[in-house]
Amino acid sequence: KAGVTQTPRYLIKTRGQQVTLSCSPISGHRSVSWYQQTPGQGLQFLFEYFSETQRNKGNFPGRFSGRQFSNSRSEMNVSTLELGDSALYLCASSLEPSGANVLTFGAGSRLTVL
Amino acid sequence: GQNIDQPTEMTATEGAIVQINCTYQTSGFNGLFWYQQHAGEAPTFLSYNVLDGLEEKGRFSSFLSRSKGYSYLLLKELQMKDSASYLCAVRDSDGGFKTIFGAGTRLFVKA
């Protein structure tokens, strides 16, 4: 079956712009999590969605937002981009939040902010 | 809050055994995971522990002690392809479920 699909894979933006990243989970997976990965910080938790509801949110400013649709696909948006937002954004899906919540990651969207 | 600590880098020799340690602090523990991440690739699942003890899966084993907030990943018969980052992650239910990752341990396997 198809894995987790993230689009776009690479993008370049300038400071002040906004960006929307998309994530299609594995078929049947209803939970989607987003992470920011940078060389110095590792994977930082952004948010987790289940059944179109944000179940938890990490310590990121309000410029970072997301949503989940009825087909479990998810999007995240970053507004008023800053240089420090340059990172790899990873999406991961799992069956549901409880139990052995094994995450399957997409290949990521690499964002460069100039 | 949550905190996960693991060594930044380790080096080992092909064919040897290496143990990567992880200590954690969390309010609502719901399981500990190990993921492997090769350079330029996404993390992939290796192991899951929710009860104390050792879980063995081929060349990889993972141990958990909940009372000590401690886990380790044991890699046996190291191969060059095991050179990667190993991420310790904790499933936390405090304030709603989330999986928190440590910064990762970069393992270099040399011939």
Tab-separated table of C-alpha atoms in Angstrom:
chain	number	residue	atom	x	y	z
A	1	LYS	CA	0.000	0.000	0.000
A	2	ALA	CA	1.090	3.585	-0.569
A	3	GLY	CA	3.133	5.232	2.157
A	4	VAL	CA	2.815	8.688	3.629
A	5	THR	CA	2.946	11.301	0.874
A	6	GLN	CA	4.159	14.819	1.508
A	7	THR	CA	4.049	17.671	-0.974
A	8	PRO	CA	5.901	19.661	-2.001
A	9	ARG	CA	9.228	17.958	-1.384
A	10	TYR	CA	11.283	21.134	-1.704
A	11	LEU	CA	10.367	24.775	-1.631
A	12	ILE	CA	12.077	28.123	-1.300
A	13	LYS	CA	10.322	31.132	0.190
A	14	THR	CA	11.344	34.584	1.325
A	15	ARG	CA	10.880	36.148	4.721
A	16	GLY	CA	7.342	37.319	5.367
A	17	GLN	CA	5.712	34.911	2.974
A	18	GLN	CA	3.484	32.051	4.007
A	19	VAL	CA	3.611	28.375	3.091
A	20	THR	CA	1.225	25.429	3.113
A	21	LEU	CA	2.471	21.849	3.294
A	22	SER	CA	0.332	18.804	2.600
A	23	CYS	CA	0.364	15.285	3.995
A	24	SER	CA	-1.610	12.246	2.837
A	25	PRO	CA	-1.466	9.435	5.406
A	26	ILE	CA	-1.409	5.716	4.797
A	27	SER	CA	-4.873	4.466	3.880
A	28	GLY	CA	-6.732	3.607	7.080
A	29	HIS	CA	-4.510	5.719	9.304
A	30	ARG	CA	-6.518	8.381	11.060
A	31	SER	CA	-3.862	10.057	13.192
A	32	VAL	CA	-1.399	12.537	11.690
A	33	SER	CA	1.518	14.213	13.464
A	34	TRP	CA	3.817	16.963	12.257
A	35	TYR	CA	7.428	17.547	13.241
A	36	GLN	CA	10.095	20.108	12.443
A	37	GLN	CA	13.599	18.713	12.073
A	38	THR	CA	16.732	20.842	12.189
A	39	PRO	CA	20.339	19.679	12.626
A	40	GLY	CA	20.710	21.189	16.060
A	41	GLN	CA	17.278	20.490	17.547
A	42	GLY	CA	16.287	17.081	16.222
A	43	LEU	CA	12.585	16.356	15.748
A	44	GLN	CA	10.416	18.974	17.410
A	45	PHE	CA	6.731	18.165	17.846
A	46	LEU	CA	4.374	20.592	16.124
A	47	PHE	CA	0.895	19.065	16.377
A	48	GLU	CA	-1.092	15.855	16.272
A	49	TYR	CA	-4.508	15.422	14.653
A	50	PHE	CA	-7.113	12.698	14.917
A	51	SER	CA	-10.603	12.737	13.443
A	52	GLU	CA	-10.187	16.319	12.205
A	53	THR	CA	-9.373	17.552	15.723
A	54	GLN	CA	-6.049	18.853	16.972
A	55	ARG	CA	-5.261	16.599	19.929
A	56	ASN	CA	-2.036	18.245	21.012
A	57	LYS	CA	0.276	21.099	20.086
A	58	GLY	CA	3.961	21.683	20.663
A	59	ASN	CA	5.722	24.850	21.766
A	60	PHE	CA	5.637	26.750	18.513
A	61	PRO	CA	4.312	30.270	17.894
A	62	GLY	CA	0.840	30.853	16.543
A	63	ARG	CA	2.302	31.366	13.053
A	64	PHE	CA	2.309	27.581	12.823
A	65	SER	CA	-1.125	26.101	12.270
A	66	GLY	CA	-2.652	22.991	10.818
A	67	ARG	CA	-5.805	21.147	10.058
A	68	GLN	CA	-7.057	17.699	9.156
A	69	PHE	CA	-9.753	16.876	6.648
A	70	SER	CA	-12.441	14.203	6.764
A	71	ASN	CA	-10.304	11.893	4.581
A	72	SER	CA	-7.497	12.190	7.189
A	73	ARG	CA	-5.290	14.261	4.884
A	74	SER	CA	-3.607	17.080	6.753
A	75	GLU	CA	-2.098	20.441	5.965
A	76	MET	CA	0.144	22.709	7.962
A	77	ASN	CA	0.617	26.395	7.361
A	78	VAL	CA	3.366	28.743	8.429
A	79	SER	CA	2.664	32.444	8.078
A	80	THR	CA	5.079	35.381	8.138
A	81	LEU	CA	8.063	33.151	7.479
A	82	GLU	CA	11.325	33.775	9.332
A	83	LEU	CA	14.829	32.596	8.460
A	84	GLY	CA	14.712	30.229	11.427
A	85	ASP	CA	11.781	28.369	9.914
A	86	SER	CA	14.138	26.768	7.395
A	87	ALA	CA	13.905	23.078	8.206
A	88	LEU	CA	12.683	19.685	7.132
A	89	TYR	CA	9.004	19.291	7.989
A	90	LEU	CA	8.035	15.691	8.554
A	91	CYS	CA	4.558	14.273	8.676
A	92	ALA	CA	3.830	10.890	10.245
A	93	SER	CA	0.666	8.837	10.323
A	94	SER	CA	-0.565	6.096	12.633
A	95	LEU	CA	-3.748	4.095	13.085
A	96	GLU	CA	-5.003	5.962	16.134
A	97	PRO	CA	-3.596	7.923	19.083
A	98	SER	CA	-3.763	5.246	21.768
A	99	GLY	CA	-1.947	1.951	22.074
A	100	ALA	CA	1.287	1.140	20.297
A	101	ASN	CA	1.302	4.298	18.255
A	102	VAL	CA	3.902	3.390	15.629
A	103	LEU	CA	4.596	6.352	13.385
A	104	THR	CA	5.195	5.972	9.664
A	105	PHE	CA	6.936	9.023	8.293
A	106	GLY	CA	6.749	10.683	4.930
A	107	ALA	CA	9.883	11.805	3.100
A	108	GLY	CA	9.396	15.360	4.323
A	109	SER	CA	9.095	18.836	2.866
A	110	ARG	CA	12.347	20.775	2.924
A	111	LEU	CA	11.662	24.469	3.371
A	112	THR	CA	14.312	27.102	2.767
A	113	VAL	CA	13.544	30.667	3.805
A	114	LEU	CA	15.733	33.362	2.236
B	1	GLY	CA	7.300	18.638	31.007
B	2	GLN	CA	9.206	16.104	28.971
B	3	ASN	CA	12.920	15.561	28.567
B	4	ILE	CA	14.786	12.875	26.649
B	5	ASP	CA	18.563	12.475	26.769
B	6	GLN	CA	20.779	10.285	24.625
B	7	PRO	CA	24.435	10.527	23.578
B	8	THR	CA	25.154	12.682	20.565
B	9	GLU	CA	27.552	10.353	18.783
B	10	MET	CA	28.977	6.856	19.082
B	11	THR	CA	31.507	4.897	17.059
B	12	ALA	CA	31.742	1.120	16.869
B	13	THR	CA	33.449	-1.523	14.768
B	14	GLU	CA	31.810	-3.788	12.221
B	15	GLY	CA	30.776	-7.077	13.822
B	16	ALA	CA	30.773	-5.648	17.339
B	17	ILE	CA	27.924	-4.900	19.755
B	18	VAL	CA	26.846	-1.363	20.673
B	19	GLN	CA	24.432	-0.120	23.315
B	20	ILE	CA	22.723	3.248	22.917
B	21	ASN	CA	21.245	4.603	26.130
B	22	CYS	CA	18.250	6.867	26.590
B	23	THR	CA	16.916	8.486	29.750
B	24	TYR	CA	13.591	10.256	29.875
B	25	GLN	CA	11.292	12.260	32.093
B	26	THR	CA	7.624	12.450	31.288
B	27	SER	CA	4.322	13.051	33.054
B	28	GLY	CA	2.167	10.451	31.325
B	29	PHE	CA	4.290	7.589	30.004
B	30	ASN	CA	2.581	5.506	27.322
B	31	GLY	CA	5.436	3.692	25.670
B	32	LEU	CA	8.974	4.122	24.387
B	33	PHE	CA	10.046	3.785	20.765
B	34	TRP	CA	13.305	3.579	18.875
B	35	TYR	CA	13.545	4.813	15.320
B	36	GLN	CA	16.404	4.630	12.835
B	37	GLN	CA	17.141	7.498	10.474
B	38	HIS	CA	19.698	7.264	7.681
B	39	ALA	CA	21.113	10.527	6.397
B	40	GLY	CA	18.688	12.241	4.052
B	41	GLU	CA	15.893	9.786	4.782
B	42	ALA	CA	12.832	9.679	7.015
B	43	PRO	CA	12.894	7.879	10.375
B	44	THR	CA	11.730	4.257	10.386
B	45	PHE	CA	10.361	2.278	13.326
B	46	LEU	CA	12.663	-0.181	15.083
B	47	SER	CA	11.123	-1.150	18.410
B	48	TYR	CA	8.449	-0.466	21.018
B	49	ASN	CA	8.494	-1.061	24.779
B	50	VAL	CA	5.638	-0.330	27.139
B	51	LEU	CA	6.416	-2.851	29.906
B	52	ASP	CA	9.704	-3.350	31.725
B	53	GLY	CA	12.098	-5.785	30.172
B	54	LEU	CA	13.838	-6.718	26.996
B	55	GLU	CA	12.259	-6.942	23.546
B	56	GLU	CA	14.340	-8.783	20.960
B	57	LYS	CA	13.937	-8.463	17.230
B	58	GLY	CA	16.712	-10.041	15.212
B	59	ARG	CA	19.981	-8.170	15.655
B	60	PHE	CA	18.220	-5.383	17.551
B	61	SER	CA	16.992	-5.493	21.147
B	62	SER	CA	15.448	-2.777	23.283
B	63	PHE	CA	15.202	-2.609	27.054
B	64	LEU	CA	12.965	-0.528	29.283
B	65	SER	CA	12.940	0.302	32.996
B	66	ARG	CA	9.993	2.557	33.760
B	67	SER	CA	10.986	3.107	37.386
B	68	LYS	CA	14.393	4.421	36.291
B	69	GLY	CA	13.140	6.296	33.209
B	70	TYR	CA	15.743	4.401	31.207
B	71	SER	CA	15.945	2.500	27.958
B	72	TYR	CA	18.674	1.157	25.731
B	73	LEU	CA	18.901	-0.092	22.192
B	74	LEU	CA	21.326	-2.951	21.644
B	75	LEU	CA	22.673	-3.598	18.166
B	76	LYS	CA	24.529	-6.867	17.617
B	77	GLU	CA	26.765	-8.016	14.761
B	78	LEU	CA	27.106	-4.465	13.529
B	79	GLN	CA	27.088	-3.890	9.793
B	80	MET	CA	28.205	-0.846	7.853
B	81	LYS	CA	24.589	-0.178	6.909
B	82	ASP	CA	23.790	0.353	10.595
B	83	SER	CA	25.549	3.721	10.394
B	84	ALA	CA	22.624	6.050	11.046
B	85	SER	CA	20.974	8.175	13.706
B	86	TYR	CA	18.986	6.358	16.352
B	87	LEU	CA	16.099	8.280	17.856
B	88	CYS	CA	14.611	7.540	21.238
B	89	ALA	CA	10.976	8.655	21.498
B	90	VAL	CA	8.405	8.650	24.284
B	91	ARG	CA	4.645	8.533	23.893
B	92	ASP	CA	3.188	10.953	26.411
B	93	SER	CA	-0.499	11.176	27.311
B	94	ASP	CA	-0.245	14.273	29.503
B	95	GLY	CA	-2.485	16.936	27.987
B	96	GLY	CA	-3.359	14.693	25.081
B	97	PHE	CA	-1.278	12.149	23.234
B	98	LYS	CA	1.986	13.158	21.608
B	99	THR	CA	5.265	11.469	20.741
B	100	ILE	CA	8.366	13.358	21.821
B	101	PHE	CA	11.768	12.592	20.311
B	102	GLY	CA	15.244	12.861	21.700
B	103	ALA	CA	17.886	14.636	19.618
B	104	GLY	CA	19.191	11.298	18.344
B	105	THR	CA	22.473	9.394	18.539
B	106	ARG	CA	24.612	9.317	15.416
B	107	LEU	CA	26.252	5.913	15.137
B	108	PHE	CA	29.330	5.480	12.975
B	109	VAL	CA	30.276	1.902	12.121
B	110	LYS	CA	33.863	1.513	10.952
B	111	ALA	CA	35.513	-1.417	9.214
